[in-house]
CSV table of C-alpha atoms and ligand atoms in Angstrom, one decimal:
chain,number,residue,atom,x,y,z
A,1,UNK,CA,-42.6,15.6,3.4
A,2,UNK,CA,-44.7,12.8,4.8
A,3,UNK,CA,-47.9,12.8,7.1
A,4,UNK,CA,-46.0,11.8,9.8
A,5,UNK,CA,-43.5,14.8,9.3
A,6,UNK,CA,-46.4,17.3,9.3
A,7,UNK,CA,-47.1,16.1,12.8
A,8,UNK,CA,-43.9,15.6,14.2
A,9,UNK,CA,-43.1,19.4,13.3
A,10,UNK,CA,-46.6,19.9,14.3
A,11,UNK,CA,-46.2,18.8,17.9
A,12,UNK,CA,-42.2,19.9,18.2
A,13,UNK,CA,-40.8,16.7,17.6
A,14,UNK,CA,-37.8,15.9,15.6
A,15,UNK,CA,-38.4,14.6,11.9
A,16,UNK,CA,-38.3,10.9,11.3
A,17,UNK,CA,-34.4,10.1,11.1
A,18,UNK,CA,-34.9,8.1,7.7
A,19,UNK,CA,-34.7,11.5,5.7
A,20,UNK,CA,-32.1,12.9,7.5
A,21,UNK,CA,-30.2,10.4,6.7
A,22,UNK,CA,-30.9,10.5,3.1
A,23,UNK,CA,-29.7,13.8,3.1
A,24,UNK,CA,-26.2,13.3,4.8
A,25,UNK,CA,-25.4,10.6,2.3
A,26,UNK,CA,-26.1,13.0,-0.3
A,27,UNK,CA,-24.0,15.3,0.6
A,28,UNK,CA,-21.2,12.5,1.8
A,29,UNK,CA,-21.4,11.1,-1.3
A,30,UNK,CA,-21.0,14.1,-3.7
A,31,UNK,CA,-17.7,14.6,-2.2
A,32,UNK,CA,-16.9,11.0,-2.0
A,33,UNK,CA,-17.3,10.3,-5.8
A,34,UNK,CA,-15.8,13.7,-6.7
A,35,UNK,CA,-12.7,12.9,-5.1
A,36,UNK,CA,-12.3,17.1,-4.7
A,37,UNK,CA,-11.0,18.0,-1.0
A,38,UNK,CA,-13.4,20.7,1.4
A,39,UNK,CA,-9.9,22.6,0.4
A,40,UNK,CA,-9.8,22.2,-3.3
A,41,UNK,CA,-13.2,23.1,-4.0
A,42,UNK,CA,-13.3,26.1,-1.6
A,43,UNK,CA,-10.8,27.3,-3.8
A,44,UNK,CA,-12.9,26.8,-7.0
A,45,UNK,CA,-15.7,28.0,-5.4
A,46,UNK,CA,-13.0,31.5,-4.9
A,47,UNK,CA,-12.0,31.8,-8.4
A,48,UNK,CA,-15.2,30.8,-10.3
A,49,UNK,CA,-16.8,34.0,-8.3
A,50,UNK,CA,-13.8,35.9,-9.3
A,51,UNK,CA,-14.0,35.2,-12.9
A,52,UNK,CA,-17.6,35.5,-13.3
A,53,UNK,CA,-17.5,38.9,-11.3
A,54,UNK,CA,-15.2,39.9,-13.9
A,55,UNK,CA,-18.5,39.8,-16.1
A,56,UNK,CA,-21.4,40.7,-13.8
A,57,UNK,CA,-22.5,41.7,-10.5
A,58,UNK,CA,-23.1,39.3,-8.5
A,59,UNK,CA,-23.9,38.5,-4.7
A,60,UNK,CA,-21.3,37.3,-3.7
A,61,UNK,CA,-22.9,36.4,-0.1
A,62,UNK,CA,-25.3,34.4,-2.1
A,63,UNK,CA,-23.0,32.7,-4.6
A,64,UNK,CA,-23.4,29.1,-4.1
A,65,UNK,CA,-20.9,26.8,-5.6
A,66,UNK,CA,-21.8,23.0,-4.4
A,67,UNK,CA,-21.7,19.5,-5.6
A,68,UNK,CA,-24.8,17.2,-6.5
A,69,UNK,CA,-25.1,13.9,-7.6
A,70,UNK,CA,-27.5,11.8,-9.2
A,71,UNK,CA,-27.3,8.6,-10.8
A,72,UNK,CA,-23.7,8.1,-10.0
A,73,UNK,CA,-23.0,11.3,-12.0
A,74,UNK,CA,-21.6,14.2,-10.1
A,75,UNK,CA,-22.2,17.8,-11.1
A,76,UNK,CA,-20.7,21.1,-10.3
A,77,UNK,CA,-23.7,23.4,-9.5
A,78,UNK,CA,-23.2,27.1,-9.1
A,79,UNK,CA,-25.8,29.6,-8.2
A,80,UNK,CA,-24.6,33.2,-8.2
A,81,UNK,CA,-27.8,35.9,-8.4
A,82,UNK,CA,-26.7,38.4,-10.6
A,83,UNK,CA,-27.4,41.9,-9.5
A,84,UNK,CA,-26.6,43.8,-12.6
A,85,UNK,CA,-24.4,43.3,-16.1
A,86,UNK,CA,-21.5,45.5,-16.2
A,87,UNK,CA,-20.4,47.6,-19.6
A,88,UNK,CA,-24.8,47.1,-21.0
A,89,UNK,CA,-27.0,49.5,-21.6
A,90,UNK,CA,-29.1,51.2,-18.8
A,91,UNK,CA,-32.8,49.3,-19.7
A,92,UNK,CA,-31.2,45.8,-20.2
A,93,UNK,CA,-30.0,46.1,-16.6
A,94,UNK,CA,-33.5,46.6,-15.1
A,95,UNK,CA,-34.8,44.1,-17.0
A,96,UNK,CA,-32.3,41.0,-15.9
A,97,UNK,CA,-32.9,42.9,-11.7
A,98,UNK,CA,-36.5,42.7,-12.7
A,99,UNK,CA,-36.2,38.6,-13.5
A,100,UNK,CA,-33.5,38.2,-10.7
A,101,UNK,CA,-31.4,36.2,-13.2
A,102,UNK,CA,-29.0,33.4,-11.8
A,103,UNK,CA,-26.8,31.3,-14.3
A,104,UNK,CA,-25.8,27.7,-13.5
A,105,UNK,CA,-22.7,26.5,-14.5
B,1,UNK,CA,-18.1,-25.6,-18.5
B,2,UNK,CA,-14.9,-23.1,-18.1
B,3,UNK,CA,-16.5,-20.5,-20.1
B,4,UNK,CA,-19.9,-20.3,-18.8
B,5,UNK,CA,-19.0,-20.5,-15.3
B,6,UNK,CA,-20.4,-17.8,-13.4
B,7,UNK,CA,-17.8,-16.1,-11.2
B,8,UNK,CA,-19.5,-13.7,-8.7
B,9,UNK,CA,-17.4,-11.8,-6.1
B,10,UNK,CA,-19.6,-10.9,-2.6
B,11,UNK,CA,-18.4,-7.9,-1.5
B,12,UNK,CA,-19.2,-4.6,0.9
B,13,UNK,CA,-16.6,-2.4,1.8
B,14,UNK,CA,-18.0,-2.3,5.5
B,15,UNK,CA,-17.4,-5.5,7.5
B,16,UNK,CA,-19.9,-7.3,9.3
B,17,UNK,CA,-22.4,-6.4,6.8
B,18,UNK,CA,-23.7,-10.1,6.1
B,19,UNK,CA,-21.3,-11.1,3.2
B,20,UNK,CA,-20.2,-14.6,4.2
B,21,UNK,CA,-23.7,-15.4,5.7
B,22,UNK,CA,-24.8,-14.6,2.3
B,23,UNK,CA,-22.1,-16.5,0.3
B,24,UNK,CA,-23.2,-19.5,2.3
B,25,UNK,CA,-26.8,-19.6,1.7
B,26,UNK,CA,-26.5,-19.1,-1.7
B,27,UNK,CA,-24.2,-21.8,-2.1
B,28,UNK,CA,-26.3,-24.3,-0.5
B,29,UNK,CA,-29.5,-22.9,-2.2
B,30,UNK,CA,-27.9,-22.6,-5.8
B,31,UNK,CA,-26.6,-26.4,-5.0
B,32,UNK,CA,-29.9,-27.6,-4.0
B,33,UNK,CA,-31.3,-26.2,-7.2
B,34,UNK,CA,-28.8,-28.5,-9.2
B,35,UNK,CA,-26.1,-26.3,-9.5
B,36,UNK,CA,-22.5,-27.4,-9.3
B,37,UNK,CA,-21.2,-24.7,-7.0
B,38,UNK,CA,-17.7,-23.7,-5.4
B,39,UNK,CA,-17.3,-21.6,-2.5
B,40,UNK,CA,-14.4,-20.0,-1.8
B,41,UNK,CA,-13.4,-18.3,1.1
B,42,UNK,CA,-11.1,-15.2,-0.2
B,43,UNK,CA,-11.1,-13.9,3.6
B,44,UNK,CA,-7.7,-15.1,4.5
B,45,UNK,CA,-7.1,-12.8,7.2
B,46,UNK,CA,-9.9,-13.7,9.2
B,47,UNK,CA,-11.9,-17.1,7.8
B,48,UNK,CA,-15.4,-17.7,8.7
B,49,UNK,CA,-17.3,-19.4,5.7
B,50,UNK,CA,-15.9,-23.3,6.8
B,51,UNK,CA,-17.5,-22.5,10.1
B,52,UNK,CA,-21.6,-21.3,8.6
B,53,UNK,CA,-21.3,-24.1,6.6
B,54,UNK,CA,-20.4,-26.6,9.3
B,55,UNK,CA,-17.5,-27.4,7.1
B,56,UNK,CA,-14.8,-26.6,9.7
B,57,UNK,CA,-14.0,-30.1,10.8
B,58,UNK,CA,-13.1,-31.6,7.7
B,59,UNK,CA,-10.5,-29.3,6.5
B,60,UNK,CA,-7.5,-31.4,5.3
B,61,UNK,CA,-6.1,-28.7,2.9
B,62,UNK,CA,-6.5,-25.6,1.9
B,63,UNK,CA,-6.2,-23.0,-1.4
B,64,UNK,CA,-3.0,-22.2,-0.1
B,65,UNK,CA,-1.4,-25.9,-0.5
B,66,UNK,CA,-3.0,-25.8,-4.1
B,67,UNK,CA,-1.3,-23.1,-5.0
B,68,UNK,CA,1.7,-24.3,-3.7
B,69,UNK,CA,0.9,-27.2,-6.1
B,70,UNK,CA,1.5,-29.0,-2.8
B,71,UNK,CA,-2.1,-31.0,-3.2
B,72,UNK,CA,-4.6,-31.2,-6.0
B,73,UNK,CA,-7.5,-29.0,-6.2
B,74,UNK,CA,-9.7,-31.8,-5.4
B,75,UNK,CA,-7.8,-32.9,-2.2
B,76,UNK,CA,-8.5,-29.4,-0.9
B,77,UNK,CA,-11.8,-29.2,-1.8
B,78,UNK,CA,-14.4,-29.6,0.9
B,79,UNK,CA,-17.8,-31.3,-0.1
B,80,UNK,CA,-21.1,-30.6,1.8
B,81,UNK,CA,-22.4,-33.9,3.0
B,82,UNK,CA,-26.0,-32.8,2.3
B,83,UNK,CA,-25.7,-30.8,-0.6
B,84,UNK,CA,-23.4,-32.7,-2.6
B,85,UNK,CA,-23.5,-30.3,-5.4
B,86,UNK,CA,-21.5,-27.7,-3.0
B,87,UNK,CA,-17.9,-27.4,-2.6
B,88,UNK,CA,-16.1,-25.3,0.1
B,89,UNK,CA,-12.1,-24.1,-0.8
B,90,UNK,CA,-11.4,-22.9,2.8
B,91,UNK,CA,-8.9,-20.0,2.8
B,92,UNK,CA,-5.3,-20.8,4.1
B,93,UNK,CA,-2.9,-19.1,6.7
B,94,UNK,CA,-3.4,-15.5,7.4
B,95,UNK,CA,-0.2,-15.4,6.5
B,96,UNK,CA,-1.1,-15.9,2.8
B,97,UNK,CA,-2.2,-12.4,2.7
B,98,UNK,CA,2.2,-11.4,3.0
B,99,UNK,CA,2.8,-12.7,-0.5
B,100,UNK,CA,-0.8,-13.7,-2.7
B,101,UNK,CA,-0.8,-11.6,-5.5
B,102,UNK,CA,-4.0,-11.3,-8.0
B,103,UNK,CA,-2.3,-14.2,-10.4
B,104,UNK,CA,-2.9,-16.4,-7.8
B,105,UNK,CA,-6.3,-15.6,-6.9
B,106,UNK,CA,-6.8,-15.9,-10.9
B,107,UNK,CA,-5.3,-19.2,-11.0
B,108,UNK,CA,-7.3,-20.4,-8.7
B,109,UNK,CA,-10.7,-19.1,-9.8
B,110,UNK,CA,-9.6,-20.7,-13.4
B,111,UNK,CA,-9.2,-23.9,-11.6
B,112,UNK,CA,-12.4,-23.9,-10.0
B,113,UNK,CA,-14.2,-22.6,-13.1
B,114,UNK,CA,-13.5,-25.8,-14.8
B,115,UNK,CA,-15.2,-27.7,-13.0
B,116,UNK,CA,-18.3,-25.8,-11.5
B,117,UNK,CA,-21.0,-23.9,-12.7
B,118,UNK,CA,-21.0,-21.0,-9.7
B,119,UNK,CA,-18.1,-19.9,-8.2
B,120,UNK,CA,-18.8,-17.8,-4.8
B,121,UNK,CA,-16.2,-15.5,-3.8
B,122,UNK,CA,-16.8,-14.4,-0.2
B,123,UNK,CA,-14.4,-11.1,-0.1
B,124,UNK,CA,-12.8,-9.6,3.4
B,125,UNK,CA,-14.0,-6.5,4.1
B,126,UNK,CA,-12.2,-2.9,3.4
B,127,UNK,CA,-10.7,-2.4,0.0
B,128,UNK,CA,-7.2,-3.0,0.0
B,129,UNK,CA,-5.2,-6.0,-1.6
B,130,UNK,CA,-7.4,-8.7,0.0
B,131,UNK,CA,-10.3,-6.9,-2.0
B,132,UNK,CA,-7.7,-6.4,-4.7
B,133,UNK,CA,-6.8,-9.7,-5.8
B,134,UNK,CA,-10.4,-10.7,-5.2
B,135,UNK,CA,-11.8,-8.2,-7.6
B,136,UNK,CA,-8.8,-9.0,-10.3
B,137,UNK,CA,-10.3,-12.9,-10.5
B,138,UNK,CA,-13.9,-11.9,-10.9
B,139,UNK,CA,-16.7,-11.3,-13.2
B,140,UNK,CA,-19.4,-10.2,-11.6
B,141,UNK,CA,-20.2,-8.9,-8.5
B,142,UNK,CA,-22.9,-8.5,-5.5
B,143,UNK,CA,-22.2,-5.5,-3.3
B,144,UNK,CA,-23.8,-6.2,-0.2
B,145,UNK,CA,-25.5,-3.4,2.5
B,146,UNK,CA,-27.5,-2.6,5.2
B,147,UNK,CA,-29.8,0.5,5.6
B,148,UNK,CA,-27.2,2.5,7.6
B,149,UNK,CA,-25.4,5.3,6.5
B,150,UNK,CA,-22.0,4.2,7.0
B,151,UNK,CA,-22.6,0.7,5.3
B,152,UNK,CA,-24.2,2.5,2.2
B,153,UNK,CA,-21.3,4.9,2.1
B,154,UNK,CA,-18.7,2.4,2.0
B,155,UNK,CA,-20.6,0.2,-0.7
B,156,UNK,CA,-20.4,3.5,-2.8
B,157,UNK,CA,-16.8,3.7,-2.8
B,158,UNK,CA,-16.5,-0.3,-3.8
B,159,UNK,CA,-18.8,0.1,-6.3
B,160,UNK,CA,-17.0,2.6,-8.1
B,161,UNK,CA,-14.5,0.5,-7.6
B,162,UNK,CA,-15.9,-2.3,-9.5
B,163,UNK,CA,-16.9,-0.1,-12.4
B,164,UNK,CA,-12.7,0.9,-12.4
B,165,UNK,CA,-11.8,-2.8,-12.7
B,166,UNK,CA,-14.8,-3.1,-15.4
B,167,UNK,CA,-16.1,-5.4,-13.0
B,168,UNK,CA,-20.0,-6.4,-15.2
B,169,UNK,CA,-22.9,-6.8,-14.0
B,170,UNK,CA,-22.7,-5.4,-10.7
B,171,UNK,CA,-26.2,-6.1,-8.0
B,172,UNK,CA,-27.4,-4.7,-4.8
B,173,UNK,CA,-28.6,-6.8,-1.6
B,174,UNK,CA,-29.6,-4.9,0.9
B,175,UNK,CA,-29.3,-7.0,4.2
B,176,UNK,CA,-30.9,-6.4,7.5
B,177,UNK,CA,-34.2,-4.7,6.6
B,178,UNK,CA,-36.8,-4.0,9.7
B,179,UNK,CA,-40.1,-3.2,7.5
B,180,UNK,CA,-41.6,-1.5,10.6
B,181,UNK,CA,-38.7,0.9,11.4
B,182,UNK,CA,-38.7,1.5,7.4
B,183,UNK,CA,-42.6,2.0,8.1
B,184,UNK,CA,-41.9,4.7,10.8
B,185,UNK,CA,-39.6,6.1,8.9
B,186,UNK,CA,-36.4,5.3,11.0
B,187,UNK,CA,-34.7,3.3,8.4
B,188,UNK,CA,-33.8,4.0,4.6
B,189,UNK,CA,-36.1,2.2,2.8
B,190,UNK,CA,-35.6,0.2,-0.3
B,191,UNK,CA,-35.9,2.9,-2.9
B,192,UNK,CA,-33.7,5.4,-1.0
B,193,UNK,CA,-30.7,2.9,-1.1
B,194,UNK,CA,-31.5,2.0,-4.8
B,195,UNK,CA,-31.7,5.5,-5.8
B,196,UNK,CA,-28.5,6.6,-4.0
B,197,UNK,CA,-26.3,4.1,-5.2
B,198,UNK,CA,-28.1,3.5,-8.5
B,199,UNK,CA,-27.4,-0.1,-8.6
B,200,UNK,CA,-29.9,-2.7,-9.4
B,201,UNK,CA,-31.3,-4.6,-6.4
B,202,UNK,CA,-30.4,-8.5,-7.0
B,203,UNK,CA,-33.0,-8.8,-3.7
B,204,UNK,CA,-33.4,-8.0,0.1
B,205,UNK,CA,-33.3,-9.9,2.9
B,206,UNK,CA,-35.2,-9.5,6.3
B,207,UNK,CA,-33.7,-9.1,9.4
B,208,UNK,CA,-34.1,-12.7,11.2
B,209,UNK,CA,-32.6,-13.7,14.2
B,210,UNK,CA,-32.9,-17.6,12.7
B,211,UNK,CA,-29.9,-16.4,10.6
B,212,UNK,CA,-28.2,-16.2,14.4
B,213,UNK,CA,-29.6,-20.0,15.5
B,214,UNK,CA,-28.6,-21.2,11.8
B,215,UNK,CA,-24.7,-20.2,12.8
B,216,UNK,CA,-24.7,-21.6,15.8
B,217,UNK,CA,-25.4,-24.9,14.4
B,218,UNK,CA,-23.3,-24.3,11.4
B,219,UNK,CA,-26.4,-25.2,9.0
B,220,UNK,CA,-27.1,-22.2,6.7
B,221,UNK,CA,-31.1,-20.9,6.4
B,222,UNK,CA,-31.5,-22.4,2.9
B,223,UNK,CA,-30.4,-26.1,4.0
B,224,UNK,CA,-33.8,-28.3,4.2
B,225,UNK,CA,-35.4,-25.7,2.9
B,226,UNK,CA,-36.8,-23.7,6.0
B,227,UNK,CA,-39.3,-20.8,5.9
B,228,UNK,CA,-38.3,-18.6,7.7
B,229,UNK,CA,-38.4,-14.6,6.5
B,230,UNK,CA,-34.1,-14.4,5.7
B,231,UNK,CA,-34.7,-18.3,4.4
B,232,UNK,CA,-37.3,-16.8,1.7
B,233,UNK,CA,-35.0,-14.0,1.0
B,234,UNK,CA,-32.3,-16.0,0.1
B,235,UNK,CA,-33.8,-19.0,-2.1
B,236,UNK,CA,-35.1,-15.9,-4.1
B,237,UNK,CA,-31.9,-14.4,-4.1
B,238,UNK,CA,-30.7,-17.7,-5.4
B,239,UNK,CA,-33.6,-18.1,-7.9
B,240,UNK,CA,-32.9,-14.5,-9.8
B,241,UNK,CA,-29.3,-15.4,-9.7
B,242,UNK,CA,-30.7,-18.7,-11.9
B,243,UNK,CA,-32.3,-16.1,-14.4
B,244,UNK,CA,-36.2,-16.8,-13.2
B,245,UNK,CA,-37.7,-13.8,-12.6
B,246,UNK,CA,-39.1,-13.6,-8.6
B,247,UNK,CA,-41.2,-10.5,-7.4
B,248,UNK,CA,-39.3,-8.6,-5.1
B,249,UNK,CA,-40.9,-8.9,-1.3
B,250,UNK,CA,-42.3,-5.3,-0.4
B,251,UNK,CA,-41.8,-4.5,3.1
B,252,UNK,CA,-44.3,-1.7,3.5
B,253,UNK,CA,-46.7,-4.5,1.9
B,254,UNK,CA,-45.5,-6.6,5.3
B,255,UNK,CA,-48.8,-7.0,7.6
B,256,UNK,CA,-52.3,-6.0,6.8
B,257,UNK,CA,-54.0,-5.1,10.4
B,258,UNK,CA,-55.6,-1.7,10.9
B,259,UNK,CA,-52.4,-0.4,12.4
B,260,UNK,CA,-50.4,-1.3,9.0
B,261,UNK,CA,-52.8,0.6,7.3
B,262,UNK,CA,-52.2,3.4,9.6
B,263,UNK,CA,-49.1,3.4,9.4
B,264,UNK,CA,-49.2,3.4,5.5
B,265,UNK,CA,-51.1,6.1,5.5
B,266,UNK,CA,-48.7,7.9,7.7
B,267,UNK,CA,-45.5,7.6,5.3
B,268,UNK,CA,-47.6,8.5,2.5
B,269,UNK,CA,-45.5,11.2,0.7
B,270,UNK,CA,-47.6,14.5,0.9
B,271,UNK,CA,-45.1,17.3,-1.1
C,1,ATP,N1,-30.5,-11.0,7.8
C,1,ATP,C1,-29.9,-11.0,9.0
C,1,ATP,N2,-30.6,-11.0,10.2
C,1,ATP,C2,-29.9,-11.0,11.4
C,1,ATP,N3,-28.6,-11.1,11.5
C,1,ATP,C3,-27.8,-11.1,10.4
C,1,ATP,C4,-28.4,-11.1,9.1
C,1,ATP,N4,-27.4,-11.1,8.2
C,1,ATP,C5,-26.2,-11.2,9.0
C,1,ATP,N5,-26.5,-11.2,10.3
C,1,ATP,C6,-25.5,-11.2,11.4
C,1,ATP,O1,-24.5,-10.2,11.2
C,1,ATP,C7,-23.2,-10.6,11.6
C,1,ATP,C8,-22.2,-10.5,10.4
C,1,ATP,O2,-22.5,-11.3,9.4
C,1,ATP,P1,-21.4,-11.9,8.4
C,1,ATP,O3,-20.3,-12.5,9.2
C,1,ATP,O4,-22.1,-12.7,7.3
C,1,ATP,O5,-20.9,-10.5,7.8
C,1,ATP,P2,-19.6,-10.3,6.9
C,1,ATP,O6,-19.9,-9.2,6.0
C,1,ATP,O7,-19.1,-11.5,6.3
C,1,ATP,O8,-18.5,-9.8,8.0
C,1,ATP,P3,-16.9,-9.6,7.8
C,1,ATP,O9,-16.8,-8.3,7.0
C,1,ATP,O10,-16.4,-9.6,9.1
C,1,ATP,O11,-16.4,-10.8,6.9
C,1,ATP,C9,-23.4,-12.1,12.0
C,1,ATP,O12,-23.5,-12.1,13.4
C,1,ATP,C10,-24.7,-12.5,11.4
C,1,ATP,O13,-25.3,-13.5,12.1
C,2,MG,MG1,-17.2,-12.5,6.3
């Protein structure tokens, strides 16, 4: 966030295009160097919440499976909030809801 | 000299990106700098590099009757009048591209490489056989952009590419940059097109509309030496290329007026 975005939101306007498009190629790019289909990796994003559900509660709403890249590396990043552990002890439960615990795969 | 001749392939992925433009004032500037340099024009389909280097007229053969073993290399070779240290090896018929396989573009990069120090390959865009053979007679290569999404896509895709084919080292130009729509934050800047693609940047050059007057006349930026802001760009280019080690121009450093300040201050990243 730059000055100049500050007062472009300030005033209504739209934000400088430069990070916009910074942001698409990103994204366009992730997929590009991953080679994995919109298809294929809806899929994954299905059974990777399936198996972890096995495991814990989780949001499923607010599972996130996506794709970043950085340095011509490109990573599989999931986000699933857990809600609670199934098969633990009552107290262990509270304590993961207390911290709102996500794992990253 | 065979073994020590540096073979670098100018490619993009997008067309009309400012590959042959580039080819061609590098070949003229390395030349003037002493270097024995060969250009070759690996754009069969559509040829373009005779014609920036005012070399168009004087075509008697071309790498296709070479490789035909039809003519010598040396009766196909076309030598700048004014930069004598230059060489042109125009592409042939489009209708190489039906049978020209990478051996051939191999055998004639080995020719070449014997006698010249540089070898220029200016590549046709896209990145199918044309780029194919191209890349399979190569050592290194300069991917060439502009600050527009689709051009920095596509130079992604050849550049991963290149690592496939263990192409090494692989630099960035980045063509076409406007320092004041960079400044107002309308154009990618430097660093966002470095970061993205993670390439080193072999240099940038300005957008100049003397590149535009120096086609018309068929005499490339870099011959006589001109100043102007692409002419700077590319005798630098040529320079690192040479191994001398050239500061980099900084666009937002462009202009020093009250409103530059301004509009440094403006762009200055807050969170
Ligand atoms: N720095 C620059 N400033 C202004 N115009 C430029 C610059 N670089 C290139 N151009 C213009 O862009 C156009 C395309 O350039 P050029 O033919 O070198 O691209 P190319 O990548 O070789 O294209 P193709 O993919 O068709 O072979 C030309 O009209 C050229 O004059
Ligand atoms: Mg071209």
């Amino acid at each position: 966030m730059t000055l100049r975005d500050i007062i472009n939101k300030l005033l209504g306007r739209q934000v400088a295009s430069a990070s916009t498009a910074r942001e698409r190629l990103q994204l366009v790019l992730a997929h590009d160097r991953s080679d994995l289909s919109p298809d294929l990796l809806d899929k994954m994003r299905r059974e990777i919440l399936e198996v972890v559900a096995k495991y814990v509660d989780i949001d499923l709403e607010a599972g996130a499976v996506s794709l970043e890249t950085e340095d011509r590396m490109t990573a599989l990043v999931a986000n699933l909030p857990i809600k609670k552990t199934i098969n633990k002890p009552e107290s262990t439960m509270e304590e993961i809801d207390q911290k709102q615990t996500e794992i990253q795969i | 000299m065979s073994s020590h001749t540096r073979i670098i392939l100018v490619c993009s992925g997008k067309g009309g990106v400012g590959k042959t433009t580039l080819t061609a004032n590098l070949g003229i500037a390395l030349a003037s700098q002493g270097a024995k340099t060969a250009v070759l024009d690996a754009d069969f389909g559509l040829r373009n590099l005779d014609l920036l280097l005012g070399l168009e007229n004087r075509i008697v053969y071309t790498a296709q009757e070479v490789l035909e073993e039809s003519c010598r290399l040396d009766q196909a070779l076309v030598r700048h009048k004014q930069e004598s240290n230059l060489s042109l090896l125009p592409a042939g018929n489009p209708r190489m591209l039906d049978w020209l396989k990478p051996d051939d573009m191999q055998r004639i990069v080995a020719m070449l490489s014997e006698q010249f120090a540089y070898v220029l390959i200016d590549c046709p865009a896209g990145v199918e056989d044309g780029f194919k053979n191209a890349v399979s007679a190569t050592k290194e290569a300069i991917v060439v952009t502009n600050p527009e999404v689709s051009a920095v896509r596509d130079a992604d895709r050849v550049i991963g590419l290149l690592n496939t084919h263990g192409v090494k080292p692989v630099q960035l130009v980045l063509n076409r940059v406007r320092p004041k729509m960079i400044a107002s934050q309308d154009m990618l800047s430097v660093e966002d097109v470095t970061d993205i693609l993670a390439l080193p940047l072999l240099g940038l050059v300005l957008e100049d509309e003397q590149v535009i007057v120096s086609t018309n006349r068929g005499e490339p930026l870099t011959l006589n030496g001109q100043s102007s802001p692409a002419a700077r760009c590319y005798t630098n280019i040529a320079r690192r290329i040479q191994g001398e080690d050239i500061p980099l121009i900084d666009p937002s450093k462009e202009g020093s007026g009250m409103r530059d300040k301004f509009r440094r201050l403006m762009q200055t990243k807050i969170f």
